[in-house]
Coordinates of C-alpha atoms in Angstrom, one line a residue:
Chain L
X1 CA 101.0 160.5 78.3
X2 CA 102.6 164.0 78.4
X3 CA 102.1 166.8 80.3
X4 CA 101.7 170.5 79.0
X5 CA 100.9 174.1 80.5
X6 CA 97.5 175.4 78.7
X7 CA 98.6 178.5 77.1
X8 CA 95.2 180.0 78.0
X9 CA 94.6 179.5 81.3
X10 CA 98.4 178.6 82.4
X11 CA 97.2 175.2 84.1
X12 CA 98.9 172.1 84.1
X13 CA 97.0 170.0 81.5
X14 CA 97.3 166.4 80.9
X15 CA 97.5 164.6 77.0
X16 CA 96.7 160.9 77.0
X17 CA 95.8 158.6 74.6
X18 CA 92.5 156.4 74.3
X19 CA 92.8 154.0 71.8
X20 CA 93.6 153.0 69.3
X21 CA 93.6 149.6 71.0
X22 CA 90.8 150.1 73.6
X23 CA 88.2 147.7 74.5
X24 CA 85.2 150.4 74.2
X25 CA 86.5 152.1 70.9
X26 CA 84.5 149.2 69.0
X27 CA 87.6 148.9 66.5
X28 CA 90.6 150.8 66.4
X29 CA 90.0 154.2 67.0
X30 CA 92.7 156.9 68.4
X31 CA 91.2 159.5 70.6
X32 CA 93.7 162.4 71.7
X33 CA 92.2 163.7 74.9
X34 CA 93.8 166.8 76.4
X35 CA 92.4 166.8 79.8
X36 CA 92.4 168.9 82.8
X37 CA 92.1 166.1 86.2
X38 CA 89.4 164.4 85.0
X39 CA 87.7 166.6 82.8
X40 CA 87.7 166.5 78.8
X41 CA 89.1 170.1 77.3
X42 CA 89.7 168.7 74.0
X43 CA 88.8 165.7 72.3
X44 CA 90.2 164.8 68.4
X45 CA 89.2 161.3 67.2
X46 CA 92.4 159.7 64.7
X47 CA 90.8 157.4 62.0
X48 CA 92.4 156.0 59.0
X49 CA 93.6 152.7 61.0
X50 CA 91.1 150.3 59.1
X51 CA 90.8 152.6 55.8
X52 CA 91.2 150.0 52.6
X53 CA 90.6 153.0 50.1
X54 CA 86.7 151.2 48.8
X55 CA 86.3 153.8 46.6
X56 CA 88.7 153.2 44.6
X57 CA 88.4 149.6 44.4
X58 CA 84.9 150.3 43.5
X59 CA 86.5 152.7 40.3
X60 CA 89.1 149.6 39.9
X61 CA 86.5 146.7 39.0
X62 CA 85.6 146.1 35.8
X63 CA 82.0 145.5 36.8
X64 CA 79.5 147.1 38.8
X65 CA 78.2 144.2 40.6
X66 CA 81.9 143.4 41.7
X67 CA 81.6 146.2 44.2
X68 CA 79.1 144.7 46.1
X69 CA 81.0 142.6 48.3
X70 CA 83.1 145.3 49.0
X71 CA 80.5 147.0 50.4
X72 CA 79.3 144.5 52.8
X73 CA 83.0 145.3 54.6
X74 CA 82.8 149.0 55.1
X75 CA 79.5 148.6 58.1
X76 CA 80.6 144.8 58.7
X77 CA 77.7 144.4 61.2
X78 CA 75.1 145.5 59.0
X79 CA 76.2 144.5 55.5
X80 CA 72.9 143.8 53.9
X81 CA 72.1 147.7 54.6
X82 CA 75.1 148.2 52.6
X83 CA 74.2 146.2 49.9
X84 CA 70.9 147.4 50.2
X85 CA 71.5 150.9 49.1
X86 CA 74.1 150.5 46.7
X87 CA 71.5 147.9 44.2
X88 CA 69.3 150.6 44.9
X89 CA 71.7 153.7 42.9
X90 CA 72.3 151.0 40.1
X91 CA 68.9 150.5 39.6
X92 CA 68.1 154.0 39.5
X93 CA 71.2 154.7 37.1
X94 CA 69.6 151.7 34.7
X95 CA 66.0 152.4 35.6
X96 CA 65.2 148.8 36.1
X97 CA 61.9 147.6 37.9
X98 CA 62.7 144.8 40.8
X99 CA 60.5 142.0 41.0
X100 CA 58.4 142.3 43.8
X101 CA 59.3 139.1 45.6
X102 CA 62.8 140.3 45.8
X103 CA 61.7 143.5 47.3
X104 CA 60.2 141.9 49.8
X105 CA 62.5 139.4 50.8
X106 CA 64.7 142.4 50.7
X107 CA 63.0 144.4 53.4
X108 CA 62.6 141.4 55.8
X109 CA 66.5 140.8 55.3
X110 CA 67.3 144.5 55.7
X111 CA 64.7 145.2 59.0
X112 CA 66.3 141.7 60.3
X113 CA 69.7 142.9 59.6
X114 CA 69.0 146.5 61.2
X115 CA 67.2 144.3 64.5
X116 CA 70.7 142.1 64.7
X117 CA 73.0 145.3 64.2
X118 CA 71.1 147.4 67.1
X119 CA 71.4 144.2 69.3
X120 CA 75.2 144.6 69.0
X121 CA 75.3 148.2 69.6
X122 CA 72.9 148.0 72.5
X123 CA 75.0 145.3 74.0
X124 CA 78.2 146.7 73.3
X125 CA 77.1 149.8 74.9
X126 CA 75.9 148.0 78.1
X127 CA 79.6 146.3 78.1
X128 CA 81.3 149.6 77.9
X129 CA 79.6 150.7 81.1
X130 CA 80.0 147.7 82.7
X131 CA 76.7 145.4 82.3
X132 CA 78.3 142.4 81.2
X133 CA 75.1 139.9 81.4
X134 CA 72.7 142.1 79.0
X135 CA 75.3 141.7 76.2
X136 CA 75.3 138.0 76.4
X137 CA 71.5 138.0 76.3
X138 CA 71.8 140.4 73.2
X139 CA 74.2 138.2 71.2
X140 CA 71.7 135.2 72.1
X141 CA 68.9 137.2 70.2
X142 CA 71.4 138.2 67.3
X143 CA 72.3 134.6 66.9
X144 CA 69.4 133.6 66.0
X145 CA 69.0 136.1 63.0
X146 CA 72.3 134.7 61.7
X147 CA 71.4 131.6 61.8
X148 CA 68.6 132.7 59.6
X149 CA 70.6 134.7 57.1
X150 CA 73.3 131.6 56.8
X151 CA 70.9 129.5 55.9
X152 CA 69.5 132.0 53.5
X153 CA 72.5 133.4 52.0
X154 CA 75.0 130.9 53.0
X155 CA 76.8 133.3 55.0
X156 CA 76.8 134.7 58.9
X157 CA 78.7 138.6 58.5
X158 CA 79.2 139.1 54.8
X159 CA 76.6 138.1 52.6
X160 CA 76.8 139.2 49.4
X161 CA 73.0 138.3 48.9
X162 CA 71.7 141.3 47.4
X163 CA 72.3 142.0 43.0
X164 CA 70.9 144.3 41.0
X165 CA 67.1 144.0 40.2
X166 CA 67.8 140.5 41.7
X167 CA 68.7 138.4 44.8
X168 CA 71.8 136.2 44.3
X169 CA 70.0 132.8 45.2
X170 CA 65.9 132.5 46.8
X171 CA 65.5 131.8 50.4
X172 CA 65.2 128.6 51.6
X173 CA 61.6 126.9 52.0
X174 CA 61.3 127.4 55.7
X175 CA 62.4 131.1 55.7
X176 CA 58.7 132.0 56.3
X177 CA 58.1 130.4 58.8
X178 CA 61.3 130.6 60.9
X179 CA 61.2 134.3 60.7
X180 CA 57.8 134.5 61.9
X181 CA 58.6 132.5 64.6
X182 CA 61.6 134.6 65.5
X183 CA 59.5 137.5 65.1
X184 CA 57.4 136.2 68.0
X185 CA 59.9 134.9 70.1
X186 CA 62.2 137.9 70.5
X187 CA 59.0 140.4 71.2
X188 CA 58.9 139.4 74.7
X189 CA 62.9 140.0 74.7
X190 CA 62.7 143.5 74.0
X191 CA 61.1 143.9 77.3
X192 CA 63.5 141.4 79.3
X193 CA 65.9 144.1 77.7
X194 CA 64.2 147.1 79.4
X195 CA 64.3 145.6 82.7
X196 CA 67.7 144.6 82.6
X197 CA 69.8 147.6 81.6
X198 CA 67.2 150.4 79.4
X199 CA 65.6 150.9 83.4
X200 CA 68.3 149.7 85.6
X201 CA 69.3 152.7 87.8
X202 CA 72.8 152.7 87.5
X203 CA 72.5 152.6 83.7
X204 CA 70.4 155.6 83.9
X205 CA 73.0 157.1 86.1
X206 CA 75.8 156.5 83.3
X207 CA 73.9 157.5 80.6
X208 CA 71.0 160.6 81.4
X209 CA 72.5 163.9 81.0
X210 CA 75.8 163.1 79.1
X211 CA 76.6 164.2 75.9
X212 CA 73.7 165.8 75.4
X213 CA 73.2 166.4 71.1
X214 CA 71.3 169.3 70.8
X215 CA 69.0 169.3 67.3
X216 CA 70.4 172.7 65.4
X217 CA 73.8 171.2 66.4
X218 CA 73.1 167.7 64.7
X219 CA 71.4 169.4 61.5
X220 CA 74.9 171.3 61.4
X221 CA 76.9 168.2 61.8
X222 CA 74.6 166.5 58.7
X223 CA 73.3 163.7 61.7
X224 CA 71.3 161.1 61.0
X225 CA 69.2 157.7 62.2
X226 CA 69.7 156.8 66.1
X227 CA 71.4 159.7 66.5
X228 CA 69.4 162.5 64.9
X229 CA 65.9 161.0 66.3
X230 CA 67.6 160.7 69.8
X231 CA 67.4 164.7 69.8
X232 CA 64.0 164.4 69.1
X233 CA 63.7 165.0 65.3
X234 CA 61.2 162.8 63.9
X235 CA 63.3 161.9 60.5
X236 CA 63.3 158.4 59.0
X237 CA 64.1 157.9 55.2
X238 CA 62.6 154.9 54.8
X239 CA 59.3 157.6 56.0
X240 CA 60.2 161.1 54.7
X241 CA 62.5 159.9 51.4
X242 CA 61.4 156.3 50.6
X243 CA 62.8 154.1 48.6
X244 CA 62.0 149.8 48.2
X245 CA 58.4 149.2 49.3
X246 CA 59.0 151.2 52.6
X247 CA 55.8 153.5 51.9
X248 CA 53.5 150.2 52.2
X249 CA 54.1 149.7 56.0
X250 CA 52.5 150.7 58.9
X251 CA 55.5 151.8 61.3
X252 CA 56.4 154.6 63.7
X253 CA 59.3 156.5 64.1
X254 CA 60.5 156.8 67.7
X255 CA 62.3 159.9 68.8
X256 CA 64.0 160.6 72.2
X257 CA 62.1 163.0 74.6
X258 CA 64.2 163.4 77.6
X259 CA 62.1 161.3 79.6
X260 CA 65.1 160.1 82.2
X261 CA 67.3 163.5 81.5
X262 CA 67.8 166.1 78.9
X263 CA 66.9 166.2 75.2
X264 CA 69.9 164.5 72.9
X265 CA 71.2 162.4 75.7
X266 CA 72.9 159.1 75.7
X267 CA 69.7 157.8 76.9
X268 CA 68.0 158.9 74.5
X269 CA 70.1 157.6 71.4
X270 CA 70.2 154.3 73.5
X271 CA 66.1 153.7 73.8
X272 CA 65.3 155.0 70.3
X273 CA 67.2 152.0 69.0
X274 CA 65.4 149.5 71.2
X275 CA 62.2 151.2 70.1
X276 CA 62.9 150.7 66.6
X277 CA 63.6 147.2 67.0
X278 CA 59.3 147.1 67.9
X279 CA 59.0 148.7 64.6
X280 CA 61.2 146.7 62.9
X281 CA 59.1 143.7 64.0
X282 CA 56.7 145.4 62.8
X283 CA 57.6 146.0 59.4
X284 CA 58.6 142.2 59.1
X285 CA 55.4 140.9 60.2
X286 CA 54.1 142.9 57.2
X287 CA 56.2 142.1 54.7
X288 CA 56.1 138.4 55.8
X289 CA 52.2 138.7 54.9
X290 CA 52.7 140.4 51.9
X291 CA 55.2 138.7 50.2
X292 CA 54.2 136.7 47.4
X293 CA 54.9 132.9 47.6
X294 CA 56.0 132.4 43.9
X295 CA 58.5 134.1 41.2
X296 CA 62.2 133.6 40.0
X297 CA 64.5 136.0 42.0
X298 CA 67.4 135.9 39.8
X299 CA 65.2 136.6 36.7
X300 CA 65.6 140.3 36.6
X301 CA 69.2 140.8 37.0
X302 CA 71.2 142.3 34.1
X303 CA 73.9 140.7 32.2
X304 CA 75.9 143.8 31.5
X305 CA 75.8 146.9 33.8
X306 CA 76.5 149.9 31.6
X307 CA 74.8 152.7 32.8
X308 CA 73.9 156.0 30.5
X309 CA 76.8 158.9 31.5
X310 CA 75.8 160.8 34.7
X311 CA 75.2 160.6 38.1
X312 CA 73.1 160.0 41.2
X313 CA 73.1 160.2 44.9
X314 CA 71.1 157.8 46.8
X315 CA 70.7 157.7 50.3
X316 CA 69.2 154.8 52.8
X317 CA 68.6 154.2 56.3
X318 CA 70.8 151.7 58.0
X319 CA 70.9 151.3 61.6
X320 CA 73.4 153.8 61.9
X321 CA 72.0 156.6 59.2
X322 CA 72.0 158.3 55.9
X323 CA 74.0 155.7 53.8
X324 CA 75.0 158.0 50.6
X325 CA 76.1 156.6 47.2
X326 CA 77.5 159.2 45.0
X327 CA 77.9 157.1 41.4
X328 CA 79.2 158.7 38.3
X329 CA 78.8 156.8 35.9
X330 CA 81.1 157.6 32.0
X331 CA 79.1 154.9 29.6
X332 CA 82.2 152.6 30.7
X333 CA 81.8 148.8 32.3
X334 CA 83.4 150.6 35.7
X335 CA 82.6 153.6 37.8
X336 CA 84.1 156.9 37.4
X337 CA 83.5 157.6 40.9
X338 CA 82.2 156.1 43.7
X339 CA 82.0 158.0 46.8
X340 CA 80.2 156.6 49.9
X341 CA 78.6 158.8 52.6
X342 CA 79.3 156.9 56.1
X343 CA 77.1 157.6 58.7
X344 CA 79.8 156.6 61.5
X345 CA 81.9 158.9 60.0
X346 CA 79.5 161.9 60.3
X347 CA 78.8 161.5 63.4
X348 CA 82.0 160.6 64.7
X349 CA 83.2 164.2 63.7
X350 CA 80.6 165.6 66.4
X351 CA 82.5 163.7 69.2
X352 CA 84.5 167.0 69.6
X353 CA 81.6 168.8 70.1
X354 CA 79.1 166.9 72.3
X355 CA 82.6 165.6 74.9
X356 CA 83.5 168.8 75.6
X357 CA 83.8 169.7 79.1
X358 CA 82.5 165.5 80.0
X359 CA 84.4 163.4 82.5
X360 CA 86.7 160.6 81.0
X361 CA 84.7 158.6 82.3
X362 CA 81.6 159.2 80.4
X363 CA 83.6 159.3 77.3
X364 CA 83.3 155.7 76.9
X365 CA 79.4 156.6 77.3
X366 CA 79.2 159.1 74.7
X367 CA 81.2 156.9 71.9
X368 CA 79.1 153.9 72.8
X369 CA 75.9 156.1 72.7
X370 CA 76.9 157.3 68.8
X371 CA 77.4 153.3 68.2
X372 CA 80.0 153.7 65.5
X373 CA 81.9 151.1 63.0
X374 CA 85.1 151.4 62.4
X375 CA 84.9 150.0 59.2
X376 CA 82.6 152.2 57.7
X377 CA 84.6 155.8 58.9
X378 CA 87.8 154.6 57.4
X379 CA 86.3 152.8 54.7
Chain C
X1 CA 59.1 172.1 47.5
X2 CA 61.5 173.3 44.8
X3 CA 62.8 171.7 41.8
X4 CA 66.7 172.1 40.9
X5 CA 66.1 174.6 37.8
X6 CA 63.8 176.8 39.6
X7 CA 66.4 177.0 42.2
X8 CA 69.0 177.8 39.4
X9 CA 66.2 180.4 38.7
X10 CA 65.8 181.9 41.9
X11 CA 69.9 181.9 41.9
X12 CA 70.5 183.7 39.3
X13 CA 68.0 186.2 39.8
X14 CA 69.6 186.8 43.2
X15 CA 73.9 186.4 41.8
X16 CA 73.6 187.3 38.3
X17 CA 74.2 185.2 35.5
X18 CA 77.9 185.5 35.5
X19 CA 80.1 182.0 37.2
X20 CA 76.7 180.0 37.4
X21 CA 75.9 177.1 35.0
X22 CA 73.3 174.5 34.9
X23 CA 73.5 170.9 33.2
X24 CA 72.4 167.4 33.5
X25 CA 73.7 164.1 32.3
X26 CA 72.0 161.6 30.4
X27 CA 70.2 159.9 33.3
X28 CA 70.1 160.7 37.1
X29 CA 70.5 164.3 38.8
X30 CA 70.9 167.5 37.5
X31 CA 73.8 170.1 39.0
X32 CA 74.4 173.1 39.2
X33 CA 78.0 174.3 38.6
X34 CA 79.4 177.2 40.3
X35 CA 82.5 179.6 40.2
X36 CA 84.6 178.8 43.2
X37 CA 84.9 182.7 44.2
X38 CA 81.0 181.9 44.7
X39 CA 80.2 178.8 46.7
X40 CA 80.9 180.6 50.0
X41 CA 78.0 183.3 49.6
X42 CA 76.0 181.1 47.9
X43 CA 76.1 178.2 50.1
X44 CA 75.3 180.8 53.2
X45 CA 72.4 182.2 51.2
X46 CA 70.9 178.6 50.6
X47 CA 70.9 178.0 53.8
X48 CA 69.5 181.0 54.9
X49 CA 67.1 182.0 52.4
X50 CA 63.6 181.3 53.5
X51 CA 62.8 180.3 50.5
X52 CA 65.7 178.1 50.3
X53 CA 66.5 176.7 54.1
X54 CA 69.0 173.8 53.0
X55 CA 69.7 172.9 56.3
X56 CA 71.9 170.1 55.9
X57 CA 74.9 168.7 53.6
X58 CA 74.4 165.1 53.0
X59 CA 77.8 164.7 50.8
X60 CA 81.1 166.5 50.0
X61 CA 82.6 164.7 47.2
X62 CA 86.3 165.4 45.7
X63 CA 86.5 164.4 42.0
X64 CA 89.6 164.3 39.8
X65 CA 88.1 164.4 36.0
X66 CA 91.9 163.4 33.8
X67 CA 90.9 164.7 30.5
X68 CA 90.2 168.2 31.4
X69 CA 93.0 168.5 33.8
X70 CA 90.6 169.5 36.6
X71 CA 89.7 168.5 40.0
X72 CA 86.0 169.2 41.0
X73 CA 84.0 169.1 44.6
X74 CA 80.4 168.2 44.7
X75 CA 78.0 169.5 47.1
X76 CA 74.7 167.6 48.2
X77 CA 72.6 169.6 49.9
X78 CA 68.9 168.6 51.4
X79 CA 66.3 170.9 53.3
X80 CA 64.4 168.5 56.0
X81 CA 62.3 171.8 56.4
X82 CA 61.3 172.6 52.8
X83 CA 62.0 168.5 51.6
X84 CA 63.8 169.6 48.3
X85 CA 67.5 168.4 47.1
X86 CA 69.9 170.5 45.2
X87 CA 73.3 169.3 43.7
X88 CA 76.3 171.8 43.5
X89 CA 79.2 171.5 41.7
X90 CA 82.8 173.9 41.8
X91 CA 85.3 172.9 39.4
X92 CA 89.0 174.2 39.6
X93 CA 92.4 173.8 37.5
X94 CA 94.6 171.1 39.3
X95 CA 97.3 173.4 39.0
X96 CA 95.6 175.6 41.5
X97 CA 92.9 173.7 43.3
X98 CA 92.0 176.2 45.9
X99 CA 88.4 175.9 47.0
X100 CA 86.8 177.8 49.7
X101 CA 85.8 175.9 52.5
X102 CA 82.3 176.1 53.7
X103 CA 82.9 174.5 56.8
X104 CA 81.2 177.6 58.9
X105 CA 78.0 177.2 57.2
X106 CA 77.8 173.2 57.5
X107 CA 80.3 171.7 60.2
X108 CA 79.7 168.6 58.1
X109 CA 82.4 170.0 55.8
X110 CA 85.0 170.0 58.3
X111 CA 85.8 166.0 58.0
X112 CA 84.7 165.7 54.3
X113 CA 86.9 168.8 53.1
X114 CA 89.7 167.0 55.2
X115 CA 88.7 163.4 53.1
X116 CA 88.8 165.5 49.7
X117 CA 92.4 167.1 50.5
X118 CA 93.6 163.6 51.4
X119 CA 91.8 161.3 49.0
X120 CA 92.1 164.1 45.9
X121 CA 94.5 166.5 46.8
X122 CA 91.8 169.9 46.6
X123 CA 93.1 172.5 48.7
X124 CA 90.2 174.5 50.9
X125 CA 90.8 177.8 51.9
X126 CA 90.3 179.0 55.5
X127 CA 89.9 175.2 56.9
X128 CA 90.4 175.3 60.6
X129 CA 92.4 172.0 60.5
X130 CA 93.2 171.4 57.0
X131 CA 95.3 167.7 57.2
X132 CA 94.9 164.4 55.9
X133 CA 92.7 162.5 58.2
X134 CA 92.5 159.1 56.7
X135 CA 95.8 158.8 55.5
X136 CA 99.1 159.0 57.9
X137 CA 100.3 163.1 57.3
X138 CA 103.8 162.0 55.9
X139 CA 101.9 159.9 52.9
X140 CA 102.6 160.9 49.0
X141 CA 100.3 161.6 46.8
X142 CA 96.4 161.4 46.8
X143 CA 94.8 158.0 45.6
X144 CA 91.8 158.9 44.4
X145 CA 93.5 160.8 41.4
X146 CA 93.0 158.9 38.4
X147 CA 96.7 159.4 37.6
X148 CA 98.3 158.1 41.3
X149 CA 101.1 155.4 41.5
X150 CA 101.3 153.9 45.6
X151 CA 104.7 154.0 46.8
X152 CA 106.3 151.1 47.4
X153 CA 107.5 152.0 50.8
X154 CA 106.1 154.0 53.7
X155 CA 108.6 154.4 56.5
X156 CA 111.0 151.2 55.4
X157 CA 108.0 148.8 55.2
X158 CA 106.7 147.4 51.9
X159 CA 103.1 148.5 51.0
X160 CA 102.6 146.0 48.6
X161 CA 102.3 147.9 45.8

């Protein structure tokens, strides 16, 4: 803590520290606030605390397939999103067709994994303002799609599961039905959810009206997912750029409307991911009907991964946004470059922008509302 | 909804043909590679342009190509308005890697200029708070570079290099 006199306005200002170990940074995240009483001036967010340098392990491999566990540990708490997007840039680079089983199985996995991921960030959120019972009730729910995926995969946080044009092992025989009964199950939770914190007045209280994202701003910050739809822009890649077998679902896009405040609030960001959990649901029930009972997962993968020289940029929607792979690829067994687009990392540089002039307090509000991983922004 | 040569078109009948470049690799997408002294006027006029209106910057990547002794930035750009994608490329000498920053047109530059300086070592001109930001400020060199060696100590502690 340190004190300094503004040079603007001659006040006595106030420089503390949050973080970087803080129980609602959600990692290790450094926040120098310069503050005036109780109100934020400035805000600058310090990152680099967890950064491992993935891209140039991904340059570093010899093979292309060694970089997928790597990335199951930049967004550790939705690593088959991860996954999911970079098979997808390989397969583009080697224009291979996936069998449809495994594309299927693939979108159950990845809505599943985006239902357990917005659990945590909903309950963390609720913890960082104090409701302590909603987050246990949340973890419940998220147990049970782990269980799922480590009897699937073998694994509860970093799978590995996905290859290219491939899967690394089939699902287990009951997978069918123990999703759909999960499915059915956890619908009636959504709304035990909503009456215990997405309504509950002092919730409300701590989250309508603060940090309020306006849309031109989040276009000029390069927003995206929760956070872009929570100013009410209707903009899902898996509706307006898909990729997989997203264009064969029936699914809505919810979008905050300032129902309980303003436009872009911390509200707002918070119901849009309960309301895509719904969807989610949704789009498994779907793909549970549609996925065909029979063929050999592993059939399609490649021996060798030598893609022709050049290079792509593919994007997917994880829970927490635009996931970009930039791959260059030089005719070699390894990448030339690898560059990864975090979402957390976007939107972590808007925190400047949207705490300005916010109580300290609501701080905590406003970096539980972006619902950031550490791990992916320092990558 | 425009495809990236007719927006090299539509470029060049707006800049001239002198400093802009188009090319494609063997697979994947195609880029379009541009002067440094240009990418601030013609970023502003892509996103301005009505014809143009690429609202957002998905991805600032810093590239370090060894062979030619270069160091390169690559722009992504999408318009959610007009739903088309265009891929721009500067390249510069590694002697003198001065880019001009274009984080007044897209704020999304700010931290991903920052990440190309520390990971690459490009320099942007007229950054507002050009510093590392992943890396600790007093740390040598710039890993991404094809060429970089870790140092073995930072601060008296071993990095394990």
């Amino acid at each position: 803590m340190m004190e300094v006199i503004s040079k603007d306005t001659g006040k006595r200002e106030m420089v503390i520290n949050m973080g970087p170990q803080h129980p609602s940074t959600h990692g290790v995240l450094r926040l120098e606030l310069v503050l005036d009483g109780e109100v934020i001036k400035e805000a600058e967010p310090n990152i680099g605390y967890l950064h491992r340098c993935f891209e140039k392990y991904a340059e570093l491999m010899d093979d292309y397939a060694k970089v997928i566990p790597y990335t199951d540990r930049m967004d550790y708490v939705s690593a088959i999103n991860q996954e999911h997007g970079y098979v997808i840039a390989l397969e583009r680079m080697l224009e291979l067709e996936v069998p449809e089983r495994v594309e299927y199985i693939r979108v159950i996995m990845a809505e599943l994994q985006r239902i357990a991921s917005h659990l945590l960030g909903i309950g963390a959120f609720g913890l960082d303002l104090g409701a302590f019972t909603p987050f246990l009730y949340c973890f419940t729910e998220r147990e049970k799609i782990l269980d799922i995926f480590e009897r699937a995969t073998g694994a509860r946080l970093l799978y590995n599961y996905f290859a290219v044009a491939g899967l690394m092992r089939d699902v287990h025989p009951e997978f069918k039905t123990e999703t759909s009964d999960f499915v059915k199950t956890f619908r009636p939770k959504i709304k035990e959810l909503n009456d215990l914190l997405s309504y509950n007045s002092i919730f409300i209280k701590r989250t309508a009206n603060i940090g309020v994202l306006p849309e031109k701003v989040a276009f000029n910050y390069g927003a995206s997912g929760p956070v872009l739809r929570g100013s009410g822009v209707k903009w899902d890649l898996r509706k307006n750029d898909p990729y997989s077998i997203y264009d064969r679902f029936d699914f809505e896009i919810p979008v905050g409307s300032g129902e309980l405040g303003t436009l872009g609030d911390c509200w707002d960001r918070y119901i849009v991911r309960v309301r895509e959990m719904e969807q989610s649901l949704r789009i498994i029930e779907q793909a549970l009907d549609g996925m065909p009972d029979e063929g050999d997962v592993m059939a399609a993968i490649p021996k060798r991964i030598r893609p022709k020289e050049g290079e792509i940029y593919t994007r997917t929607e994880t829970p927490r946004g635009e996931l970009g792979y930039y791959i260059i690829s030089d005719k070699s067994a390894s990448a030339f470059r690898v560059k990864a687009r975090a979402p957390s990392f976007v939107h972590l540089s808007m925190l400047p922008a949207i705490s300005k002039g916010s109580l300290i307090a609501d701080m905590v509000a406003i970096v539980g509302s972006i619902d950031i991983v550490l791990g992916e922004v320092d990558r | 909804m425009k495809q990236p040569e007719e927006i090299f078109e539509y470029l060049k009948s707006e800049f001239g043909e002198e400093g802009l470049g188009f090319s494609t690799g063997d697979i994947g997408d195609p880029w379009i590679l541009i002067d440094a002294a240009l990418i601030k006027a013609i970023s502003k006029f892509l996103r301005d342009d009505p014809e143009m209106r690429f609202n957002t910057l998905m991805c600032l990547s810093g590239v370090h190509y060894p062979k030619e002794e270069e160091l390169g930035v690559t722009y992504h750009l999408h318009s959610t308005e007009l739903h088309q994608t265009v891929v721009l490329k500067v390249r510069v000498p590694i002697e003198k890697p001065n880019v001009p920053s274009v984080e007044t047109i897209w704020k999304t530059a700010d931290w991903h200029e920052r990440e190309a300086f520390d990971m690459v070592g490009l320099i942007f001109d007229d950054h507002p708070n050009h510093k590392r930001i992943l890396l600790p400020d007093d740390w040598e060199g710039h890993p991404l570079r094809k060429d970089y060696v870790q140092q073995e100590f930072y601060q008296g502690v071993t990095t394990g290099a």
